[in-house]
Amino acid sequence: MLSTDADTTVPKDWATAHLWFARDGAHGVAGLADLRGLSRLSADAVERYRAVVAGGMHGSRHEHAYAADLGLRADASLAVGGFPRDGHGEDHGLWRRMGAAGYRLAQPTDVRVRTSARLRGRATGGLADPLRSLHRPAPRRGGA
């Protein structure tokens, strides 16, 4: 199964890249999501977001999981109960359960999509929420 978001664009070789890791034995692949539309964020928010992402990078792998760039073997997903039904964070919940069950998970830095840096999202707990928490608009000039 491949997962991405409506406001995400994937490169031509995206599905092939996920399948390559699956052929190599991975039960799940979580790529990275590069942001487009950074002008929606303050410069400080962009810097803070990049620091969060960089903190999870470890050479050729990372520790992030985005529904916008996720590939899962259906049998492994179903074996741990599939996506949680609690309405938010389902990508992280399923990813954690698969890891806890001993499934082989790959988090390569070279499998990437481009997704919106929007501050308002449809899904509670989606990427828009942490982006909004990092975004502090510039102080207003000239009083109240």
Coordinates of C-alpha atoms in Angstrom, one line a residue:
M1 CA 0.0 0.0 0.0
L2 CA 1.2 3.5 -0.8
S3 CA 0.1 6.6 1.1
T4 CA 0.4 10.2 0.1
D5 CA -1.7 13.4 0.6
A6 CA -3.9 15.4 -1.7
D7 CA -1.6 18.4 -1.3
T8 CA 1.6 16.4 -2.0
T9 CA 3.4 15.8 -5.3
V10 CA 5.5 12.7 -5.7
P11 CA 8.4 12.2 -8.2
K12 CA 8.1 9.9 -11.1
D13 CA 10.2 7.2 -9.4
W14 CA 8.4 7.4 -6.1
A15 CA 6.5 4.1 -6.3
T16 CA 9.5 2.3 -7.7
A17 CA 11.7 3.5 -4.8
H18 CA 9.2 2.2 -2.3
L19 CA 9.1 -1.2 -4.2
W20 CA 12.9 -1.4 -4.2
F21 CA 12.9 -1.3 -0.4
A22 CA 10.1 -3.8 -0.2
R23 CA 12.0 -6.2 -2.5
D24 CA 14.9 -5.8 -0.2
G25 CA 12.8 -7.1 2.7
A26 CA 11.2 -3.9 4.2
H27 CA 7.7 -4.2 5.5
G28 CA 7.3 -0.5 5.7
V29 CA 9.0 2.5 4.1
A30 CA 8.7 6.1 5.4
G31 CA 10.3 8.7 3.2
L32 CA 10.7 12.4 3.9
A33 CA 8.4 15.2 3.0
D34 CA 10.0 18.4 1.8
L35 CA 7.9 21.5 2.2
R36 CA 6.7 23.8 -0.6
G37 CA 5.1 27.1 0.0
L38 CA 7.5 28.1 2.7
S39 CA 6.5 31.8 2.2
R40 CA 3.4 30.9 4.4
L41 CA 5.8 30.5 7.3
S42 CA 7.9 33.0 9.2
A43 CA 11.6 32.7 8.7
D44 CA 11.9 31.6 12.3
A45 CA 9.3 28.9 11.8
V46 CA 11.2 27.6 8.7
E47 CA 14.4 27.5 10.8
R48 CA 12.7 25.7 13.6
Y49 CA 11.1 23.1 11.3
R50 CA 14.5 22.4 9.6
A51 CA 16.0 21.9 13.1
V52 CA 13.3 19.4 14.0
V53 CA 13.9 17.5 10.8
A54 CA 17.7 17.7 11.1
G55 CA 17.5 16.3 14.7
G56 CA 15.9 13.1 13.3
M57 CA 18.5 12.6 10.5
H58 CA 21.1 9.8 10.9
G59 CA 23.3 9.5 7.9
S60 CA 21.3 7.8 5.1
R61 CA 18.2 7.2 7.4
H62 CA 15.9 9.3 9.5
E63 CA 13.3 8.8 12.3
H64 CA 10.3 10.6 10.8
A65 CA 7.1 9.1 9.4
Y66 CA 4.6 11.1 7.3
A67 CA 1.4 9.8 5.7
A68 CA 2.4 11.9 2.7
D69 CA 5.3 9.4 2.0
L70 CA 4.5 6.0 3.4
G71 CA 4.6 2.5 1.9
L72 CA 3.4 -0.5 3.8
R73 CA 3.0 -4.2 3.1
A74 CA -0.7 -4.9 3.6
D75 CA -0.2 -8.2 5.4
A76 CA 2.1 -6.5 8.0
S77 CA -0.3 -3.6 8.4
L78 CA -3.3 -5.8 8.9
A79 CA -1.4 -8.1 11.3
V80 CA -1.0 -5.1 13.7
G81 CA -4.5 -3.9 13.3
G82 CA -4.1 -1.4 10.4
F83 CA -4.5 2.3 10.8
P84 CA -5.8 3.3 14.2
R85 CA -9.3 4.7 14.1
D86 CA -8.8 7.5 16.7
G87 CA -8.8 10.1 13.9
H88 CA -5.3 11.6 14.2
G89 CA -1.7 10.4 14.2
E90 CA -2.7 7.2 12.5
D91 CA 0.5 7.2 10.4
H92 CA 2.6 7.4 13.5
G93 CA 0.5 4.9 15.4
L94 CA 0.6 2.2 12.7
W95 CA 4.3 2.8 12.2
R96 CA 5.1 2.4 15.9
R97 CA 3.0 -0.8 16.1
M98 CA 4.7 -2.3 13.1
G99 CA 8.1 -1.5 14.7
A100 CA 7.1 -2.9 18.1
A101 CA 5.9 -6.1 16.4
G102 CA 9.4 -6.6 14.8
Y103 CA 8.6 -5.7 11.2
R104 CA 11.5 -4.4 9.2
L105 CA 11.1 -0.7 8.6
A106 CA 13.1 1.5 6.3
Q107 CA 13.4 5.3 6.7
P108 CA 15.6 6.4 3.8
T109 CA 16.6 10.0 3.3
D110 CA 16.5 9.7 -0.5
V111 CA 12.8 8.8 -0.9
R112 CA 11.1 12.2 -0.9
V113 CA 7.9 14.0 -1.7
R114 CA 7.0 17.7 -1.7
T115 CA 4.0 18.7 0.4
S116 CA 2.3 21.9 1.3
A117 CA 3.5 24.0 4.2
R118 CA -0.1 25.0 4.9
L119 CA -1.0 26.1 8.5
R120 CA -4.6 24.8 8.3
G121 CA -5.1 21.2 7.6
R122 CA -8.2 18.9 7.6
A123 CA -6.7 16.3 9.9
T124 CA -6.2 17.0 13.5
G125 CA -2.6 16.1 14.4
G126 CA -1.5 16.3 10.7
L127 CA 1.6 18.2 9.5
A128 CA -0.3 21.5 9.6
D129 CA -0.5 21.3 13.4
P130 CA 3.2 21.2 14.2
L131 CA 3.9 23.8 11.5
R132 CA 1.4 26.1 13.1
S133 CA 3.0 25.5 16.5
L134 CA 6.4 26.6 15.1
H135 CA 4.9 29.6 13.3
R136 CA 4.9 32.8 15.3
P137 CA 3.9 35.7 13.1
A138 CA 6.1 38.8 13.2
P139 CA 5.2 41.4 15.8
R140 CA 2.9 44.1 14.4
R141 CA 4.5 47.5 13.9
G142 CA 3.0 50.8 15.0
G143 CA 0.9 49.8 18.0
A144 CA -2.2 47.7 18.5

